[in-house]
Coordinates of C-alpha atoms and ligand atoms in Angstrom, one line a residue:
X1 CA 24.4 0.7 47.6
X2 CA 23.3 -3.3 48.1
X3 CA 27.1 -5.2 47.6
X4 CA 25.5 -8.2 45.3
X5 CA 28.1 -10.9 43.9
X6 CA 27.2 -9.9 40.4
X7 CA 28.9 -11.8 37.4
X8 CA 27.4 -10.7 33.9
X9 CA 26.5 -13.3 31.6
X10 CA 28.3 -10.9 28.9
X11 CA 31.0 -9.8 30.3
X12 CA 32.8 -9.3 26.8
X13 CA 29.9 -7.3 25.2
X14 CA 30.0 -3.4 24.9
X15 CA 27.9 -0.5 24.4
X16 CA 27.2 -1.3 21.0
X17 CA 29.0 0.8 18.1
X18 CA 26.3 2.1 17.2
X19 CA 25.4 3.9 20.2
X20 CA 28.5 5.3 20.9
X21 CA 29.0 6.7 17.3
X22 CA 25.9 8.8 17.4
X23 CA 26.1 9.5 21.1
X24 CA 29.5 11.0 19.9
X25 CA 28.3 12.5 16.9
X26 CA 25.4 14.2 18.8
X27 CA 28.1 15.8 21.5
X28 CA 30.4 17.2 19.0
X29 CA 27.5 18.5 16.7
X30 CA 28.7 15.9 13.5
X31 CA 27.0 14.7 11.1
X32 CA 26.2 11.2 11.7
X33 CA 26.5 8.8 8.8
X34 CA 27.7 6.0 11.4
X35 CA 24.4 4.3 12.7
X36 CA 22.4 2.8 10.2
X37 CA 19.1 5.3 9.7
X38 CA 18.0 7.5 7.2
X39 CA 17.5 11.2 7.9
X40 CA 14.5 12.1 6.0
X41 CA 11.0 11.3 6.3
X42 CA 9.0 8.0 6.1
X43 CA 6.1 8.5 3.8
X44 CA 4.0 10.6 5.0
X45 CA 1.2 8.2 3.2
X46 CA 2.4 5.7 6.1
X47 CA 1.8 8.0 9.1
X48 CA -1.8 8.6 7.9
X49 CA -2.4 5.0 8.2
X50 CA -1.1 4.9 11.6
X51 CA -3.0 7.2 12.4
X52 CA -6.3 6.3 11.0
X53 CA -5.8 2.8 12.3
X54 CA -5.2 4.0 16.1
X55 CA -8.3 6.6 15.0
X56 CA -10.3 3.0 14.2
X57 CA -9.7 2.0 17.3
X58 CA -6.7 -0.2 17.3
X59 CA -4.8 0.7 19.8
X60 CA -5.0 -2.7 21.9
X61 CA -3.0 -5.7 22.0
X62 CA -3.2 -7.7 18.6
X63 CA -2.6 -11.4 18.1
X64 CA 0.9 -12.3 19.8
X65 CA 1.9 -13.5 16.0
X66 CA 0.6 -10.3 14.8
X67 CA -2.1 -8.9 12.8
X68 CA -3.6 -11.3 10.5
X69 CA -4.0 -8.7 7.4
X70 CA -0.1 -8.4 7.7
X71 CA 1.0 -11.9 8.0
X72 CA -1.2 -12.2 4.8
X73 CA 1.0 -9.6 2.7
X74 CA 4.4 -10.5 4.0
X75 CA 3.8 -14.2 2.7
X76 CA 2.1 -12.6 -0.4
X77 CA 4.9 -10.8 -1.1
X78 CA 7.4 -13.9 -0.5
X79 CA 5.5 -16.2 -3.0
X80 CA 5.5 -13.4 -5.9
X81 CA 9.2 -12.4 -5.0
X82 CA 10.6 -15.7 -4.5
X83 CA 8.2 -18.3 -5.3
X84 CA 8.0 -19.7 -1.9
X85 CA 4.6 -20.1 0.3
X86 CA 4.6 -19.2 4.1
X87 CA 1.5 -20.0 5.8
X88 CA 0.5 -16.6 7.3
X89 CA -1.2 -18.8 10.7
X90 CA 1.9 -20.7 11.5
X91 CA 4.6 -19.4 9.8
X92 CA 5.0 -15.6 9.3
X93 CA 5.8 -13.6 13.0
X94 CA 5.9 -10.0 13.7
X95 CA 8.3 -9.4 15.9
X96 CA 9.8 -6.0 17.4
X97 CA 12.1 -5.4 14.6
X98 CA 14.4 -7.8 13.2
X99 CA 16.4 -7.8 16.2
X100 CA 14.0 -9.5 17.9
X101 CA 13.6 -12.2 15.4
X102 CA 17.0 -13.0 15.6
X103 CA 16.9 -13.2 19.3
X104 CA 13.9 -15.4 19.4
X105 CA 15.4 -17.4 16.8
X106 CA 18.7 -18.1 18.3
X107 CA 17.1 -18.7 21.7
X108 CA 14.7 -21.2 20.7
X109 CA 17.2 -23.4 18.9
X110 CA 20.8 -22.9 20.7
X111 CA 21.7 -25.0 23.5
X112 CA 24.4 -25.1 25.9
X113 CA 27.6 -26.3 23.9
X114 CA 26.0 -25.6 20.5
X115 CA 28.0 -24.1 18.3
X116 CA 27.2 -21.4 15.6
X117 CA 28.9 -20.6 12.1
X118 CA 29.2 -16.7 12.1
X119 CA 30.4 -15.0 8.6
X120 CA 32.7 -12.0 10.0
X121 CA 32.4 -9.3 10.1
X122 CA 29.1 -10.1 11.4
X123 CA 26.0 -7.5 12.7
X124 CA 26.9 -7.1 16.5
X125 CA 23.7 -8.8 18.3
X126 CA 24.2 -12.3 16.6
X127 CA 27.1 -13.2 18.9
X128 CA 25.9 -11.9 22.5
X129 CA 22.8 -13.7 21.8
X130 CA 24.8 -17.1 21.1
X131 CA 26.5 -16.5 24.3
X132 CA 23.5 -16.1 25.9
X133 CA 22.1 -19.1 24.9
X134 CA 25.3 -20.8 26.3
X135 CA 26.2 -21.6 22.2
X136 CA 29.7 -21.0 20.8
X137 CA 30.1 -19.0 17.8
X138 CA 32.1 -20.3 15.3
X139 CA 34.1 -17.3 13.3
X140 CA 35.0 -17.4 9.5
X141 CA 36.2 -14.5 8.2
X142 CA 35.1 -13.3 4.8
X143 CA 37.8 -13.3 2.4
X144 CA 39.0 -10.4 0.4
X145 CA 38.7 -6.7 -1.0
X146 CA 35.0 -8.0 -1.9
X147 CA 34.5 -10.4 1.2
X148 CA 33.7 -13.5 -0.6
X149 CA 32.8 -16.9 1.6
X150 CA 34.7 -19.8 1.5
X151 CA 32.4 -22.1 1.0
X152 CA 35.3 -25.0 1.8
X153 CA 36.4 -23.4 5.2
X154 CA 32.7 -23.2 6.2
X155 CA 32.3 -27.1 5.6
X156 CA 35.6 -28.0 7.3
X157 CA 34.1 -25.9 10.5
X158 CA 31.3 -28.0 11.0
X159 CA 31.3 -30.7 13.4
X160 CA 28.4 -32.8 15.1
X161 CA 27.7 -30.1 17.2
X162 CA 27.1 -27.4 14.9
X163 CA 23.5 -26.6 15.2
X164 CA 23.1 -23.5 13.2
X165 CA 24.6 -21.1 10.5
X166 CA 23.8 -17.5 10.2
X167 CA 24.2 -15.8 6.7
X168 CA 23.0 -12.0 5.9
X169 CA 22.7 -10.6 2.2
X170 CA 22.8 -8.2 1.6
X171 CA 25.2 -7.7 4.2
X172 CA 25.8 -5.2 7.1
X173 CA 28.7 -4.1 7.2
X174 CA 30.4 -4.6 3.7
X175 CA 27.4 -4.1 1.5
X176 CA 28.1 -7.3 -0.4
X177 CA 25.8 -10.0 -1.8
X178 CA 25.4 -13.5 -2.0
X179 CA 25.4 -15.1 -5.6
X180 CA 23.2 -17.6 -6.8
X181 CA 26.2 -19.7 -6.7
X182 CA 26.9 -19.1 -2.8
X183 CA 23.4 -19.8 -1.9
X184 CA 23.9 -22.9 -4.3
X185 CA 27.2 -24.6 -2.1
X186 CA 25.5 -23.4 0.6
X187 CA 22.7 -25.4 0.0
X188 CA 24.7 -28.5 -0.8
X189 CA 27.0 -28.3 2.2
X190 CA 24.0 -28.0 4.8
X191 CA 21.8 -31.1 3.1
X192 CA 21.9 -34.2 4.8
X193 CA 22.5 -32.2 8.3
X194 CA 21.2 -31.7 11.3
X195 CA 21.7 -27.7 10.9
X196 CA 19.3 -24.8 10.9
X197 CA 19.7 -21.7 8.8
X198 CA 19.3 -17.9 10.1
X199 CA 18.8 -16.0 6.8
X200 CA 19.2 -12.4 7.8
X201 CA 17.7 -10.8 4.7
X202 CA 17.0 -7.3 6.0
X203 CA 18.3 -4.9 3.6
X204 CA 16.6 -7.5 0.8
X205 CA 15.3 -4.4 -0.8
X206 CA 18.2 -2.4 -1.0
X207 CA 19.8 -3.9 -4.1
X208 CA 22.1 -1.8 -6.7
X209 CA 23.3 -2.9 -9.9
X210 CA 20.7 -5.1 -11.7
X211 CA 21.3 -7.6 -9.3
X212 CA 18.6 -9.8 -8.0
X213 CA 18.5 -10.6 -4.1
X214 CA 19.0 -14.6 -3.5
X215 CA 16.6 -15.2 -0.7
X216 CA 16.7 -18.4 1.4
X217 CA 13.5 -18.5 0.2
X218 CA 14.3 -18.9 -3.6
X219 CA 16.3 -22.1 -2.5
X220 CA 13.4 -25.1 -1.4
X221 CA 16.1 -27.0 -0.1
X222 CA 17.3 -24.1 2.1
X223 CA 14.0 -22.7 3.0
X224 CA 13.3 -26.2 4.6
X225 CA 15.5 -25.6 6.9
X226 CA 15.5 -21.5 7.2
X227 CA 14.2 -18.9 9.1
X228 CA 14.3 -15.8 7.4
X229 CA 14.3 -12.1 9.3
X230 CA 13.0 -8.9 7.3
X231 CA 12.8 -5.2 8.6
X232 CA 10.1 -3.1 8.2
X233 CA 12.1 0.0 9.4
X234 CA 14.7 -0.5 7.1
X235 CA 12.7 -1.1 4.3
X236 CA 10.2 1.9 5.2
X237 CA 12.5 4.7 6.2
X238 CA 10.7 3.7 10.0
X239 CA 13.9 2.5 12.0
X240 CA 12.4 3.7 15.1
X241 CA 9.1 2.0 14.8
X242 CA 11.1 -1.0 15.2
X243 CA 8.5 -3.2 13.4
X244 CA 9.7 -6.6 11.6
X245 CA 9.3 -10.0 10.9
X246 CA 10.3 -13.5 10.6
X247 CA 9.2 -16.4 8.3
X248 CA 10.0 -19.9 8.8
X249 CA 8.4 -23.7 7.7
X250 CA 5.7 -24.4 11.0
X251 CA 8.1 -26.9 13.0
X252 CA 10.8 -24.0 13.6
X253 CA 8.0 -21.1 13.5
X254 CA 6.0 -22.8 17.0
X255 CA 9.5 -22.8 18.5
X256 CA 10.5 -19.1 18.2
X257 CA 6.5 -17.9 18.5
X258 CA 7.1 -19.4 22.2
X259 CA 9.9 -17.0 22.7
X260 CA 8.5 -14.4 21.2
X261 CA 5.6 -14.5 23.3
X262 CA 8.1 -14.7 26.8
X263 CA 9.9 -11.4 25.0
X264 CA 7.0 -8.9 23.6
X265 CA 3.8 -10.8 23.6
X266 CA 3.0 -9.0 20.7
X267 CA 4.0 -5.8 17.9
X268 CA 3.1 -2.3 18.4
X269 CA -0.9 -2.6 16.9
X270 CA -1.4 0.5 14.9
X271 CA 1.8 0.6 12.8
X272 CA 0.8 -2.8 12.0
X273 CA -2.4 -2.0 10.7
X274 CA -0.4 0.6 8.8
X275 CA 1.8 -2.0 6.9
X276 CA -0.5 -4.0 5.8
X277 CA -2.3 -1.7 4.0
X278 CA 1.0 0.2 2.4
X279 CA 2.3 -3.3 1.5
X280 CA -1.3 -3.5 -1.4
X281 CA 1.3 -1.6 -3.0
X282 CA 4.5 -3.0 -4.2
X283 CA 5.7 -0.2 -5.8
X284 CA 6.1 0.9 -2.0
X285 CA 9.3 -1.9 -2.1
X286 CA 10.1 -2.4 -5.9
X287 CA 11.0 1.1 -5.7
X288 CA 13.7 1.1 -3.2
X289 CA 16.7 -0.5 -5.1
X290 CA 16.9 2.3 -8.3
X291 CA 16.2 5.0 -5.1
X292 CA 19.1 3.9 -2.7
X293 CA 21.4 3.1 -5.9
X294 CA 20.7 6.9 -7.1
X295 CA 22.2 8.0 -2.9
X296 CA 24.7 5.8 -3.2
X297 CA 26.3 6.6 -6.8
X298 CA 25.3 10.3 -5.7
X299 CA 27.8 9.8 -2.7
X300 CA 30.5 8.4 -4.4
X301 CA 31.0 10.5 -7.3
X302 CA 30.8 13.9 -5.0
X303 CA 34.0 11.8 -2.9
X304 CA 35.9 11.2 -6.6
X305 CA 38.5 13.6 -5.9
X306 CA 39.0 12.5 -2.2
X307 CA 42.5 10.0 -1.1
X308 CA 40.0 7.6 0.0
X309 CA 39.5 4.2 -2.2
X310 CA 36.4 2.0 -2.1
X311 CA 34.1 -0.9 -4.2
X312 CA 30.7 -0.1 -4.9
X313 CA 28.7 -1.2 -2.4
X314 CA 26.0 -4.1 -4.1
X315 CA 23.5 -3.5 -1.3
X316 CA 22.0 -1.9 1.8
X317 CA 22.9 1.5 2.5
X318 CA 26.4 1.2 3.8
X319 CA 29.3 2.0 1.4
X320 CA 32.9 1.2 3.1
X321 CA 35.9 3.7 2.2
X322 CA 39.4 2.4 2.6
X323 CA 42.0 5.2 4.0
X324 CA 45.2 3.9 4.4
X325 CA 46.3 6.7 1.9
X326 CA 45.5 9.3 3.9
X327 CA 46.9 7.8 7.4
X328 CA 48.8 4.9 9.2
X329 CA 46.2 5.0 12.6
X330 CA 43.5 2.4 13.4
X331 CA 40.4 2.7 12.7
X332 CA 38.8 3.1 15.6
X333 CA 41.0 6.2 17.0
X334 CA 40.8 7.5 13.1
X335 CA 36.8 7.2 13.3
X336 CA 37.0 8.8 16.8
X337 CA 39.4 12.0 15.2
X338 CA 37.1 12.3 12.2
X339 CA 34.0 12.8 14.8
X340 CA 35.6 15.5 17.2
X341 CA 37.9 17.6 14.8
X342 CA 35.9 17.2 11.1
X343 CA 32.3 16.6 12.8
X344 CA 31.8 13.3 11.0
X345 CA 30.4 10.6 12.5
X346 CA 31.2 7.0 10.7
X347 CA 31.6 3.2 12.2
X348 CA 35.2 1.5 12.2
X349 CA 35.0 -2.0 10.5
X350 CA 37.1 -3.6 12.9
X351 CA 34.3 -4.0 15.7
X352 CA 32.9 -6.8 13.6
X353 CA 35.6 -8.5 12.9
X354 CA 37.9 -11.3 14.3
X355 CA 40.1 -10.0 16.8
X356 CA 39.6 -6.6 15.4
X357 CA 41.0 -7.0 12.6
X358 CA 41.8 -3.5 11.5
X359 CA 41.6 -3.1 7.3
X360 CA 42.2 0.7 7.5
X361 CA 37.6 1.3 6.4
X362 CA 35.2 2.6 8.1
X363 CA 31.5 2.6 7.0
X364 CA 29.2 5.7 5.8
X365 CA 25.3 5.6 5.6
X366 CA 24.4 7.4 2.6
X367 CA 20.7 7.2 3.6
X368 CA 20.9 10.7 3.7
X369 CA 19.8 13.8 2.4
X370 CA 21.5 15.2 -0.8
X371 CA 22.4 18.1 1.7
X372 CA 23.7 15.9 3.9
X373 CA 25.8 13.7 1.6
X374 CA 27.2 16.8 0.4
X375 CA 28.6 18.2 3.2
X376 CA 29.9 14.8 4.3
X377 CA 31.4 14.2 0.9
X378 CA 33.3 18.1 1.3
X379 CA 35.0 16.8 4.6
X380 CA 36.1 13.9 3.0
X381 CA 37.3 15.2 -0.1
X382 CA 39.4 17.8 2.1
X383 CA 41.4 14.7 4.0
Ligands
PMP401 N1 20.3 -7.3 11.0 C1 21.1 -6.4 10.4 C2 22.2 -6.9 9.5 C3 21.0 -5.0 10.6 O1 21.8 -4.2 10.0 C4 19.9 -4.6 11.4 C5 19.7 -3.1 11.5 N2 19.9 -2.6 12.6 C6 19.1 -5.5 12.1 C7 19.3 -6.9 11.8 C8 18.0 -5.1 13.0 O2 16.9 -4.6 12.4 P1 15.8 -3.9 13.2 O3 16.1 -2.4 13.2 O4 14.5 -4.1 12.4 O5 15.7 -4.5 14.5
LIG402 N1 21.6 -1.8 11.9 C1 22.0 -0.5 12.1 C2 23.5 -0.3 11.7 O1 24.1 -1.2 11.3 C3 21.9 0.0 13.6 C4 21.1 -0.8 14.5 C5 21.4 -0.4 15.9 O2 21.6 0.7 16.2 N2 21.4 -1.4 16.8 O3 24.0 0.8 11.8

């Protein structure tokens, strides 16, 4: 083997969590409510238009932005959710799931010695790819049993070299919102700045409660200064088609579309097609909050009789479970026992947290079948 001087540009970053979990969970035969997927079917309406658009013929490159048709319907659908007009021609993207918009995004705007507000625990790619960029995330931890920002804390962390903050609601991993309220300080703190806004908005659909989801959008003053990432996958039972978007005003969209075209070019051309057909029917999305609300209620009342404690999750389709009554180990090495002697498969909070911070929860997926949700709620009642 060549000897090469070799010095990684991450050399903190991991296998992410969420590889390992189902790695593990697939060795030992668990079930695996750890990485964030449903285990049923996207609609099989969906598939036909996949495959009646690759039938058609579409099975070449499309525009590097994506397919016109679909840039149409994801700014339709932002103007008659949240009253805000994207320009499909210069400011909607497809990109190769939201991941990719958030990589794209952060690479276009963070430079060396930039530094980057992160709300912790914080989705795993945002702080690699601040790294990358030679930026220096900035860490605020959430604050509470419910996670709640501190609006205060994240004003006294700015400083002149602050050049962006990232925000995601509903959010991965604690399945909390932002308020009205939050998005309102929020939007006071960043006027009058020099500071960009990463709206991770990908579970926007999977809302519980009555509650209403504060897009960036909804905010002029933010969505001046926004980008805002959306998942098809996650909204469409698709993870694996790993189709999504971003929306931003045209001065930050022709920055990230440069990326974007150095990264992919351009989106998968069929499933495309696909999309922007299902999206002529909102029902498609509207749907989704009184479905995931009925998985997640279904979830928690089969754990009532269980040692473990929790606060109904407000959105996505994570719900965290608290076990410090049932034992005194970490999380990680408590996540790692329930895998290989109950065959359950479930992420430990502490990975996205400062220094690990280890608050005794680990999160479930109840994007499951009922079958599913059943069996995992009769290991965890029998803890
Ligand atoms: N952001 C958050 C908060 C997520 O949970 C996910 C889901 N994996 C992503 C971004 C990435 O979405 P996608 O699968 O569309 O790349
Ligand atoms: N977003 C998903 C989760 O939180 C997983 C995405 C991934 O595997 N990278 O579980």
């Amino acid at each position: 083997m060549a000897s090469l001087d070799l010095t990684s540009k991450l050399p903190g970053t991991k296998t992410s969590i969420f590889s390992k979990m189902s790695k593990m969970a697939q060795e030992h035969d668990a079930l695996n409510l750890s990485q964030g997927f449903p285990n049923f079917e996207t609609d099989s309406k969906l598939q036909e238009l996949v495959t009646k658009a690759m039938e058609n013929g579409h099975n070449q490159y499309p525009p590097d932005a994506g397919v016109v048709e679909l840039r149409e319907m994801i700014s339709e659908k932002f103007r008659s959710l949240y009253g805000y007009t994207y320009n499909p021609n210069n400011e909607v993207t497809v990109t190769s799931g939201a991941t990719e918009a958030l990589f794209c995004t952060i690479s276009a705007f963070v430079k060396k010695g930039d530094e980057v507000i992160v709300l912790k625990p914080a989705y795993d790619s945002y702080e690699p790819t601040i790294q990358l960029a030679g930026g220096k995330p900035i860490q605020i931890q959430l604050k509470g049993q419910d996670y709640k920002v501190d609006w205060q804390e994240v004003k006294s962390a700015i400083t002149s070299r602050t050049r962006m903050i990232i925000i995601n609601t509903p959010h991965n991993p604690t399945g909390t919102v932002l308020s009205k309220e939050d998005m309102l300080q929020l939007q006071q703190i960043l006027e009058g700045t020099n500071i960009i806004l990463l709206s991770d908005e990908v579970y926007q659909h999977l809302i519980f409660d009555q509650l209403e989801h504060n897009s960036a959008a909804r905010f002029p003053k933010l969505a001046e200064r926004a980008i805002i990432c959306g998942s098809f996958g996650k909204t469409f039972h698709n993870t694996g088609w790993k189709t999504g978007y971003c929306v931003a005003p045209e001065f930050l969209m022709q920055e990230i579309r440069k990326i974007h075209e150095l990264t992919v070019f351009s989106v998968n051309h069929p499933m495309q097609r696909a999309y922007a057909e299902y999206l002529k029917e909102p029902e498609h999305y509207l749907e989704l909050p009184e479905f995931y609300q009925k998985k997640r209620d279904y979830f928690l009342n089969l754990i009532q009789g269980s040692r473990f404690t929790y606060i109904p999750s407000k959105g996505t389709y994570f719900q965290l479970l608290n076990f410090s009554g049932i034992t005194s180990e970490n999380d990680v090495n408590f996540a790692e026992r329930l895998v290989r002697e109950y065959k359950l498969a479930a992420i430990p909070v502490s990975v996205f947290n400062i220094n690990q911070q280890d608050n005794s929860q680990l999160r479930f997926c109840f994007a499951k079948t009922d079958e599913t949700l059943e069996k995992a709620a009769e290991i965890l009642c029998n803890l």
